[in-house]
Amino acid sequence: MRPSQRQAHQLRPIHITRGFTKHAEGSVLIEFGDTRVLCTASVEDTVPGFLRGKGTGWLTAEYGMLPRATHTRGAREAAKGKQSGRTQEIQRLIGRSLRAVVDLEALGERQVIIDCDVLQADGGTRTASITGACVAVHEALDGLVRRGVLAANPMRELVAAVSVGIYDGIPVLDLDYPEDSACDTDMNVVMTASGHFVEVQGTAEGHAFTRAELDALLDLATSGIAELNAIQRDALGLG
Amino acid sequence: MRPSQRQAHQLRPIHITRGFTKHAEGSVLIEFGDTRVLCTASVEDTVPGFLRGKGTGWLTAEYGMLPRATHTRGAREAAKGKQSGRTQEIQRLIGRSLRAVVDLEALGERQVIIDCDVLQADGGTRTASITGACVAVHEALDGLVRRGVLAANPMRELVAAVSVGIYDGIPVLDLDYPEDSACDTDMNVVMTASGHFVEVQGTAEGHAFTRAELDALLDLATSGIAELNAIQRDALGLG
Amino acid sequence: MRPSQRQAHQLRPIHITRGFTKHAEGSVLIEFGDTRVLCTASVEDTVPGFLRGKGTGWLTAEYGMLPRATHTRGAREAAKGKQSGRTQEIQRLIGRSLRAVVDLEALGERQVIIDCDVLQADGGTRTASITGACVAVHEALDGLVRRGVLAANPMRELVAAVSVGIYDGIPVLDLDYPEDSACDTDMNVVMTASGHFVEVQGTAEGHAFTRAELDALLDLATSGIAELNAIQRDALGLG
Amino acid sequence: MRPSQRQAHQLRPIHITRGFTKHAEGSVLIEFGDTRVLCTASVEDTVPGFLRGKGTGWLTAEYGMLPRATHTRGAREAAKGKQSGRTQEIQRLIGRSLRAVVDLEALGERQVIIDCDVLQADGGTRTASITGACVAVHEALDGLVRRGVLAANPMRELVAAVSVGIYDGIPVLDLDYPEDSACDTDMNVVMTASGHFVEVQGTAEGHAFTRAELDALLDLATSGIAELNAIQRDALGLG
Amino acid sequence: MRPSQRQAHQLRPIHITRGFTKHAEGSVLIEFGDTRVLCTASVEDTVPGFLRGKGTGWLTAEYGMLPRATHTRGAREAAKGKQSGRTQEIQRLIGRSLRAVVDLEALGERQVIIDCDVLQADGGTRTASITGACVAVHEALDGLVRRGVLAANPMRELVAAVSVGIYDGIPVLDLDYPEDSACDTDMNVVMTASGHFVEVQGTAEGHAFTRAELDALLDLATSGIAELNAIQRDALGLG
Amino acid sequence: MRPSQRQAHQLRPIHITRGFTKHAEGSVLIEFGDTRVLCTASVEDTVPGFLRGKGTGWLTAEYGMLPRATHTRGAREAAKGKQSGRTQEIQRLIGRSLRAVVDLEALGERQVIIDCDVLQADGGTRTASITGACVAVHEALDGLVRRGVLAANPMRELVAAVSVGIYDGIPVLDLDYPEDSACDTDMNVVMTASGHFVEVQGTAEGHAFTRAELDALLDLATSGIAELNAIQRDALGLG
């Protein structure tokens, strides 16, 4: 019934490739089906001005989409000279999501910069970005521990994200592009491994949704995120 | 217990002043306590390029904050030469919220542009903006009916917005600035008069929240929005 | 004879409301008839780089117009990404006018930033801005005296501004929008309470003007500014 | 007594070189002493959008200063990515001044674009620009007559500009840079050959000026502009 | 002797992966050792304004580097709001190089847009981009032939590029990052399969080079490009 | 046979005027036929951030073209808010060319900024800029020696540039605009007085060129640059 023949509660095939590029402290290619995002985590020894001398660290994120990641070519934001509102929303969301699980005081006066660049888009680029960025950041912070800079990894727990929506009247998990385009209600949920919400963003451009629909979507998302956490743990070699 | 001595489920005093300025087709000053936003709705006879000749209308929104609407002066976005990510997020949210309740085909090939400008900020500027913009747009569309341009007002139902959050462990309604600053979890809810959700945006930068907390916040928001709808109806002289 | 039925030498009704918003050190709503401008004065404890360590203060101004302050909606400068030449001319004029009456050395190493934001435009927004900004700055500087930061208010005397022009062959005072649009010669005069000129800006886009016309316009402006000074004194509770 | 040993009412040596560059329809190098400005007038067969199909022409101006036209190098505006407020003020002034003497309807649907680029600055660049631009535009319009495009030159009369100021207590004509820097009151006057004012812009950043001082400055400017008109007529070979 | 132990005339391992992403008409991942560039070719049915209605096509290129493609993170150009001079130089070079081998009239009124995005940088990103873009464009044009839009592929011959330089006194082929950083003279050569030069760009920031050195570098480049052409032909399945 | 009737190996008339403007430490007007470029060299006592405290100097260049330097008026880059890719390429080339002959350590912690502004364009503006800038920089550095700041002029040798191309099948020296427009292959060569190459930039947008053609062009350029060096020496009064 879904264009991809998936069950309502079924994720797309998820693949996480660590060390995809060699320079970044953390570098992960994450695939949610045909959506492919390169997530890197860079560690720098300075913090933004507003935190200097406060003994605490910072984590921020930037997001981009290659011009031809999409069906038809989109304008290159660097050439247009500005990032779209959509890009800014997504990169702010990625940053908040990861800050929610990293102990910035334990990180000390250093900064983690996440870059999520979409190589190929097929729906769910922001949720794939958060899920992949979590692995890249963990990898980068592990490096600080390995090099003796930090005593323990300051990421308190893993975080992942998934989209849910009502497609053809049925709540479904992990929308791909054909579903996303046809869907009135779309919700992105960011959740920690311990099952707490970090972000819930539900939007009904077409048809407003009921409390019962919202509840069904949250249930679907909760189960999907548990699966994603297992895949993240696996990629990170955590028991 | 709340800094403002309000009950947990109590809104700030809400005032809506119609016709606050004279040129706009709809012009409303909305006050949520000390938060004051001027919302205007302008009707233009052209639509953006992507809709030309399609027989349907459009509605969009812009948002701004006067530099000294806040405790300390913020840089003027026009002087900096760009709108912040926060500004863009808010204006996209206002636009989506209103498009959810306006029948754009019935509007015909014309565009409504909402401007929400914060004269004084004390928390909740985006929810006040949506609630006030709804009245301004209704007023502007009523004008089209009165002038015989449209047979009926194409706004299907009213829409309003309110913030909720967990302050000092307790879910509270309509956060003011002191609460907003001290609050780990903050949720903005946009809802129609018929009780359906248009947007749910919950964020936990500090401490992630449980499903039970989420449920309590949604309950609070639902009752607050019913109150706001009554105030809107009153301002518009709807039975 | 004038569209507003005023006498040639008659100002529009002028209202000055102090404390219009609560955060700014000085906050004034000034009305010249239907022209309404919110003028705030913010005091900051730093000066621009070129003055650091020189023991002297600074005063600067920014100006903006809400998109729908006008008959038809104007583009938001923050969204366009730049301030127009007109905006820059006006804000530079406001700054120069106020610096002419404030003893910047007596102010010490601090900066006053004026924001003039036009809520509703009906001609004369720059002269209303200067006249209102003078009251807002005085109010803000009084606050420094009251808090014991300064021994005396460093504003040496009040300053006000008014427009004059030749409408239908007759020199008239304080042009409103219908007059401004129909008028070949337009002059803005900024003057101190002691009757000295700070700025004289006369422009003839259509028809160049004679020395006799210039003299008549200066006479009108001089008497108008005396009236404005009285209203400013009244608003400030100065004897 | 003046740094340059000039009399109070004495202009600097003025030179006008026509045909300074070969591509422009009008091209003039004007020198006011050591101030040297290249003024070109380009004629294009289209008008800006707001005038299309209205049967009337347009004239506009742009102004720039080479980075090392000044004592110390100024930043290149093209590299900074924006024109300063000062630049915009000056180019708007040049455009208004020339539009005041050109019959835009007689020009027909074509546009004259003036470029004033300061090769060397020593005070008075805006007045030199206007005075030189007038000659360049006249030359360009003569070309349209010569080519049979227009029956008569649509410039109704010549226009010129000069600065005046109070230096060391004495009103003086045509300020050079040392005077300009030391001068509290500075006025730029733009006037037609028939002795009418097009622009009067007097500014007192330091010390406000009296009506008597204003009158003395206007007298000086009037005589200086008569001299400039004679030099322009001479350059243009007008009787 | 070279840091990579290569012979002076030895290329790095070159890999070309076709169809690396699925949406673009041509999509190639090219690897010159550790340098990895994703090259896509997008075909659009419109041409830029200056070519409309002229019956000829166009080809242009854009270039970008992911922020963490490099040893230390570089600022994202989309966030800075402008492309660097280096980026613009490279994308103009890629465009010119490909236009030299494509018959734009045979292409008809359509446009090919190349995007070269560097996923990982280790020297030679511009030469890898040109070499990969050639394959991507060929693939995209083959698609037009396969779909019956064009009768024959309008690429007249293949084009490839390689860098050469003088490292430690010896002319070497295909500089990697350690060589590039240590090298005084650096030359990029773009050449067709038939052995003609399209671009020769030699630069000596440190030590100027002799004609004999130039000749040796051109010889090296010529042989390297022949090897690259063979690899391109192989990737494209051309005999 | 050449539009200008020149021999294939003949330069246009070259004129160098020193001291063309008075403020800059070095100021040269260079003319290659009708191409006229004002080159100034400014000496500043600070270096860019990345060199501070390293005991070495810097030299950089900026380039611009007056809007009506060309046959039809080009947009002013300051008004458009950005420099074109072409402008950036040229100014980077000028900077590299001069840095190749100046001993930046001997210069000490100071910076030379070159400004090349094209007053009139007729082909070859970048080669005229380099050739003129060399004289202006030499002049400015001589000034440092004369003032006792430096013991010797840190310019090691002169540098000059010329264009060559294949026009109507024949290699020709120093292309003017009519040749440049009609020419498939265009090469700019920058060379020191001792006959070493600093930059070689050959481009074939239309028709790729052979090694034999390249050799012929390099020969022509070498002889042309020897002539230019002689003219430079003459202008500088070097034996």
Coordinates of N, CA and C in Angstrom, one line a residue, chain B residues 57-207:
Chain B
G57 N -4.9 31.5 -4.7 CA -4.3 32.6 -4.0 C -3.1 32.2 -3.2
W58 N -2.5 33.1 -2.4 CA -1.4 32.8 -1.6 C -1.5 33.6 -0.3
L59 N -0.8 33.1 0.7 CA -0.8 33.9 2.0 C 0.6 33.6 2.5
T60 N 1.3 34.7 2.9 CA 2.7 34.5 3.4 C 2.8 35.5 4.6
A61 N 3.9 35.4 5.3 CA 4.1 36.2 6.5 C 5.5 36.6 6.7
E62 N 5.7 37.8 7.2 CA 7.0 38.3 7.6 C 7.0 38.7 9.1
Y63 N 8.1 38.6 9.8 CA 8.2 38.9 11.2 C 9.4 39.7 11.5
G64 N 9.3 40.6 12.4 CA 10.4 41.4 12.8 C 10.3 41.8 14.3
M65 N 11.4 42.2 14.8 CA 11.3 42.7 16.2 C 12.0 44.1 16.2
L66 N 11.4 45.1 16.7 CA 12.1 46.4 16.8 C 13.3 46.2 17.7
P67 N 14.4 46.9 17.3 CA 15.7 46.6 18.0 C 15.5 46.8 19.6
R68 N 14.7 47.7 20.0 CA 14.7 47.8 21.5 C 13.3 47.3 22.0
A69 N 12.8 46.3 21.4 CA 11.6 45.6 21.9 C 12.1 44.8 23.1
T70 N 13.4 44.6 23.3 CA 13.9 43.6 24.3 C 14.6 44.3 25.4
H71 N 15.0 43.6 26.4 CA 15.7 44.1 27.6 C 17.0 44.9 27.1
T72 N 17.8 44.2 26.4 CA 19.0 44.9 25.8 C 18.7 45.0 24.3
R73 N 19.3 46.0 23.7 CA 19.0 46.3 22.3 C 19.6 45.2 21.4
G74 N 18.8 44.7 20.5 CA 19.3 43.8 19.5 C 19.7 44.5 18.2
A75 N 20.6 43.9 17.5 CA 20.9 44.5 16.2 C 19.7 44.6 15.2
R76 N 19.6 45.6 14.5 CA 18.5 45.8 13.5 C 18.9 44.8 12.3
E77 N 18.0 44.0 12.0 CA 18.2 43.0 10.9 C 18.5 43.7 9.5
A78 N 17.7 44.8 9.3 CA 17.9 45.5 8.0 C 19.3 46.1 7.9
A79 N 19.9 46.5 9.1 CA 21.3 47.0 9.1 C 22.3 45.9 8.9
K80 N 22.0 44.8 9.5 CA 23.0 43.6 9.4 C 22.9 43.0 8.0
G81 N 21.8 43.3 7.3 CA 21.7 42.8 5.9 C 21.2 41.4 5.9
K82 N 20.8 40.8 7.0 CA 20.1 39.5 6.9 C 19.2 39.2 8.1
Q83 N 18.2 38.4 7.8 CA 17.3 38.0 8.8 C 17.9 36.7 9.5
S84 N 17.7 36.7 10.8 CA 18.3 35.6 11.6 C 17.5 34.3 11.3
G85 N 18.1 33.2 11.6 CA 17.4 31.9 11.5 C 16.2 31.9 12.3
R86 N 16.2 32.4 13.5 CA 15.1 32.5 14.4 C 13.9 33.3 13.7
T87 N 14.2 34.4 13.1 CA 13.2 35.2 12.4 C 12.6 34.4 11.3
Q88 N 13.4 33.7 10.5 CA 12.9 33.0 9.4 C 12.0 31.8 9.8
E89 N 12.4 31.1 10.9 CA 11.6 30.1 11.4 C 10.2 30.6 11.8
I90 N 10.2 31.7 12.5 CA 9.0 32.2 13.0 C 8.1 32.7 11.9
Q91 N 8.6 33.4 10.9 CA 7.7 33.8 9.8 C 7.2 32.7 9.0
R92 N 8.0 31.6 8.8 CA 7.5 30.5 8.1 C 6.4 29.8 8.9
L93 N 6.5 29.8 10.2 CA 5.5 29.2 11.1 C 4.2 30.0 11.0
I94 N 4.3 31.3 11.0 CA 3.1 32.1 11.0 C 2.4 31.9 9.6
G95 N 3.1 31.8 8.6 CA 2.5 31.6 7.2 C 1.8 30.3 7.1
R96 N 2.5 29.2 7.6 CA 1.9 27.9 7.5 C 0.6 27.8 8.4
S97 N 0.7 28.4 9.5 CA -0.5 28.4 10.4 C -1.7 29.0 9.8
L98 N -1.5 30.1 9.2 CA -2.7 30.8 8.6 C -3.1 30.1 7.3
R99 N -2.2 29.6 6.5 CA -2.6 28.9 5.3 C -3.5 27.7 5.6
A100 N -3.2 27.1 6.8 CA -4.0 25.9 7.2 C -5.5 26.2 7.4
V101 N -5.9 27.5 7.6 CA -7.3 27.8 7.8 C -7.9 28.7 6.7
V102 N -7.1 29.0 5.7 CA -7.7 29.9 4.6 C -7.8 29.0 3.4
D103 N -9.0 29.1 2.7 CA -9.2 28.4 1.5 C -8.6 29.2 0.4
L104 N -7.4 28.8 -0.1 CA -6.7 29.7 -1.0 C -7.3 29.7 -2.4
E105 N -8.0 28.6 -2.7 CA -8.7 28.7 -4.0 C -9.9 29.7 -4.0
A106 N -10.6 29.7 -2.9 CA -11.7 30.6 -2.8 C -11.2 32.1 -2.7
L107 N -9.9 32.2 -2.3 CA -9.3 33.6 -2.3 C -9.1 34.1 -3.7
G108 N -9.0 33.2 -4.6 CA -8.7 33.7 -6.0 C -7.3 34.2 -6.2
E109 N -6.9 34.6 -7.3 CA -5.5 35.0 -7.6 C -5.2 36.3 -6.9
R110 N -5.1 36.3 -5.6 CA -4.6 37.4 -4.9 C -3.8 36.9 -3.7
Q111 N -3.0 37.8 -3.1 CA -2.1 37.4 -2.0 C -2.4 38.2 -0.8
V112 N -2.3 37.5 0.4 CA -2.4 38.2 1.7 C -1.0 38.1 2.3
I113 N -0.4 39.3 2.6 CA 0.9 39.3 3.3 C 0.7 39.8 4.7
I114 N 1.1 39.0 5.6 CA 1.0 39.3 7.0 C 2.3 39.9 7.5
D115 N 2.3 41.0 8.2 CA 3.5 41.5 8.9 C 3.3 41.5 10.4
C116 N 4.1 40.8 11.1 CA 4.0 40.8 12.5 C 5.3 41.5 13.1
D117 N 5.1 42.7 13.7 CA 6.3 43.4 14.2 C 6.1 43.6 15.7
V118 N 7.1 43.1 16.4 CA 7.0 43.1 17.9 C 7.5 44.5 18.4
L119 N 6.6 45.2 19.0 CA 6.9 46.5 19.6 C 7.5 46.3 20.9
Q120 N 7.1 45.3 21.7 CA 7.6 45.1 23.0 C 7.6 43.6 23.3
A121 N 8.6 43.0 23.7 CA 8.7 41.6 23.9 C 8.8 41.2 25.4
D122 N 8.0 40.2 25.7 CA 8.1 39.6 27.1 C 7.7 38.2 27.1
G123 N 8.2 37.5 26.0 CA 7.9 36.0 25.9 C 6.7 35.8 25.0
G124 N 6.7 34.7 24.2 CA 5.6 34.3 23.5 C 5.3 35.2 22.3
T125 N 6.3 35.8 21.6 CA 6.0 36.7 20.5 C 5.5 35.9 19.3
R126 N 5.9 34.7 19.1 CA 5.4 34.0 18.0 C 3.9 33.5 18.2
T127 N 3.6 33.2 19.4 CA 2.2 32.7 19.6 C 1.2 34.0 19.5
A128 N 1.7 35.1 20.1 CA 0.9 36.3 20.0 C 0.7 36.7 18.5
S129 N 1.8 36.5 17.7 CA 1.8 36.9 16.3 C 0.7 36.1 15.6
I130 N 0.7 34.8 15.8 CA -0.3 33.9 15.1 C -1.7 34.3 15.5
T131 N -1.9 34.5 16.8 CA -3.2 34.8 17.3 C -3.7 36.1 16.8
G132 N -2.8 37.1 16.7 CA -3.2 38.4 16.2 C -3.4 38.4 14.7
A133 N -2.5 37.7 14.0 CA -2.5 37.7 12.6 C -3.8 37.1 12.1
C134 N -4.3 36.1 12.8 CA -5.6 35.5 12.5 C -6.7 36.6 12.4
V135 N -6.7 37.4 13.4 CA -7.8 38.5 13.5 C -7.5 39.5 12.3
A136 N -6.3 39.9 12.1 CA -6.0 40.8 11.0 C -6.4 40.3 9.7
V137 N -6.1 39.0 9.4 CA -6.4 38.4 8.1 C -7.9 38.3 8.0
H138 N -8.6 37.9 9.1 CA -10.1 37.8 9.0 C -10.7 39.2 8.6
E139 N -10.1 40.2 9.3 CA -10.6 41.6 9.0 C -10.4 42.0 7.6
A140 N -9.2 41.6 7.0 CA -8.9 42.0 5.7 C -9.8 41.2 4.7
L141 N -10.0 40.0 5.0 CA -10.9 39.2 4.1 C -12.3 39.6 4.2
D142 N -12.7 40.0 5.4 CA -14.1 40.6 5.5 C -14.2 41.8 4.6
G143 N -13.1 42.6 4.5 CA -13.2 43.8 3.6 C -13.4 43.4 2.2
L144 N -12.8 42.3 1.7 CA -13.1 41.8 0.4 C -14.5 41.4 0.2
V145 N -15.1 40.9 1.2 CA -16.5 40.5 1.1 C -17.4 41.8 1.1
R146 N -17.1 42.7 1.9 CA -17.8 43.9 2.0 C -17.8 44.7 0.7
R147 N -16.6 44.7 0.1 CA -16.4 45.4 -1.2 C -17.0 44.6 -2.4
G148 N -17.5 43.4 -2.1 CA -18.2 42.6 -3.2 C -17.2 41.8 -4.0
V149 N -15.9 41.8 -3.6 CA -14.9 41.1 -4.4 C -15.1 39.5 -4.2
L150 N -15.4 39.1 -2.9 CA -15.6 37.7 -2.6 C -17.0 37.6 -2.1
A151 N -17.6 36.4 -2.3 CA -18.9 36.1 -1.8 C -18.9 35.8 -0.4
A152 N -17.9 35.1 0.1 CA -17.8 34.8 1.5 C -16.4 34.8 2.0
N153 N -16.2 35.0 3.3 CA -14.9 35.0 3.8 C -14.2 33.7 3.7
P154 N -13.0 33.6 3.0 CA -12.4 32.3 2.8 C -11.7 31.7 4.0
M155 N -11.8 32.3 5.1 CA -11.1 31.7 6.3 C -12.1 30.7 6.9
R156 N -11.7 29.4 6.9 CA -12.6 28.3 7.2 C -13.0 28.3 8.7
E157 N -11.9 28.6 9.5 CA -12.2 28.7 11.0 C -11.0 29.5 11.5
L158 N -11.1 29.9 12.8 CA -10.1 30.7 13.4 C -8.9 29.7 13.9
V159 N -7.8 30.3 14.0 CA -6.6 29.6 14.5 C -5.9 30.5 15.6
A160 N -5.4 29.8 16.6 CA -4.7 30.6 17.6 C -3.5 29.7 18.1
A161 N -2.6 30.4 18.8 CA -1.4 29.7 19.3 C -1.1 30.1 20.7
V162 N -0.5 29.2 21.4 CA 0.0 29.5 22.8 C 1.2 28.6 23.1
S163 N 2.0 29.1 24.0 CA 3.1 28.3 24.5 C 2.8 27.7 25.8
V164 N 3.4 26.5 26.0 CA 3.3 25.8 27.3 C 4.7 25.3 27.6
G165 N 5.0 25.1 28.9 CA 6.3 24.6 29.3 C 6.3 24.0 30.7
I166 N 7.4 23.4 31.0 CA 7.5 22.9 32.4 C 8.4 23.8 33.2
Y167 N 7.8 24.5 34.1 CA 8.5 25.5 34.9 C 8.7 25.0 36.3
D168 N 9.9 24.9 36.7 CA 10.1 24.4 38.1 C 9.3 23.1 38.4
G169 N 9.3 22.2 37.3 CA 8.6 20.9 37.5 C 7.2 20.8 37.2
I170 N 6.5 22.0 37.0 CA 5.1 22.1 36.8 C 4.7 22.5 35.4
P171 N 3.9 21.8 34.7 CA 3.4 22.3 33.4 C 2.6 23.6 33.5
V172 N 3.0 24.6 32.8 CA 2.3 25.9 32.9 C 2.0 26.4 31.5
L173 N 0.9 27.3 31.5 CA 0.4 27.9 30.2 C 0.9 29.3 30.0
D174 N 1.3 29.6 28.7 CA 1.6 30.9 28.3 C 2.7 31.5 29.0
L175 N 3.9 31.0 28.7 CA 5.2 31.5 29.4 C 5.5 32.9 29.1
D176 N 5.8 33.7 30.2 CA 6.3 35.0 29.9 C 7.9 34.9 29.9
Y177 N 8.5 36.0 29.7 CA 10.0 36.0 29.6 C 10.7 35.4 30.7
P178 N 10.4 35.7 32.0 CA 11.2 35.1 33.1 C 11.0 33.6 33.1
E179 N 9.8 33.1 32.8 CA 9.6 31.6 32.8 C 10.3 31.0 31.6
D180 N 10.2 31.7 30.4 CA 10.8 31.1 29.2 C 12.3 30.9 29.4
S181 N 12.9 31.9 30.1 CA 14.4 31.8 30.3 C 14.8 30.7 31.2
A182 N 13.9 30.3 32.1 CA 14.2 29.4 33.2 C 13.8 28.0 32.9
C183 N 13.2 27.8 31.7 CA 12.4 26.6 31.4 C 13.2 25.7 30.5
D184 N 13.3 24.4 30.8 CA 14.0 23.5 30.0 C 13.2 23.1 28.8
T185 N 11.9 22.8 29.0 CA 11.0 22.4 27.9 C 10.0 23.4 27.5
D186 N 9.9 23.7 26.3 CA 9.1 24.8 25.8 C 8.3 24.2 24.6
M187 N 7.0 24.4 24.5 CA 6.3 23.9 23.4 C 5.3 25.0 22.9
N188 N 5.3 25.1 21.6 CA 4.3 26.0 21.0 C 3.3 25.2 20.2
V189 N 2.1 25.5 20.5 CA 1.0 24.7 19.9 C 0.1 25.7 19.1
V190 N -0.2 25.3 17.9 CA -1.1 26.1 17.0 C -2.3 25.2 16.8
M191 N -3.5 25.7 17.0 CA -4.7 24.9 16.9 C -5.9 25.6 16.4
T192 N -6.7 24.9 15.7 CA -7.9 25.6 15.1 C -9.0 25.6 16.2
A193 N -10.0 26.4 15.8 CA -11.2 26.6 16.7 C -11.9 25.3 16.9
S194 N -11.8 24.4 16.0 CA -12.5 23.1 16.1 C -11.6 22.1 16.9
G195 N -10.5 22.5 17.4 CA -9.7 21.7 18.3 C -8.7 20.7 17.6
H196 N -8.3 21.0 16.3 CA -7.3 20.2 15.6 C -6.0 20.9 15.7
F197 N -4.9 20.1 15.7 CA -3.6 20.7 15.7 C -3.1 21.1 14.3
V198 N -2.5 22.3 14.2 CA -1.9 22.7 13.0 C -0.4 22.6 13.1
E199 N 0.1 22.9 14.3 CA 1.6 22.8 14.5 C 1.7 22.4 16.0
V200 N 2.7 21.5 16.2 CA 3.1 21.2 17.6 C 4.6 21.2 17.6
Q201 N 5.2 22.1 18.3 CA 6.7 22.2 18.3 C 7.2 22.2 19.7
G202 N 7.6 21.1 20.1 CA 8.2 21.0 21.5 C 9.7 20.8 21.4
T203 N 10.4 21.5 22.3 CA 11.8 21.5 22.3 C 12.4 21.4 23.7
A204 N 13.3 20.5 23.8 CA 14.0 20.4 25.1 C 15.5 20.6 25.0
E205 N 15.9 21.9 25.2 CA 17.3 22.1 25.0 C 18.1 21.5 26.2
G206 N 17.5 21.6 27.4 CA 18.2 21.1 28.6 C 17.9 19.7 28.9
H207 N 16.6 19.5 29.2 CA 16.2 18.2 29.8 C 15.1 17.6 29.0

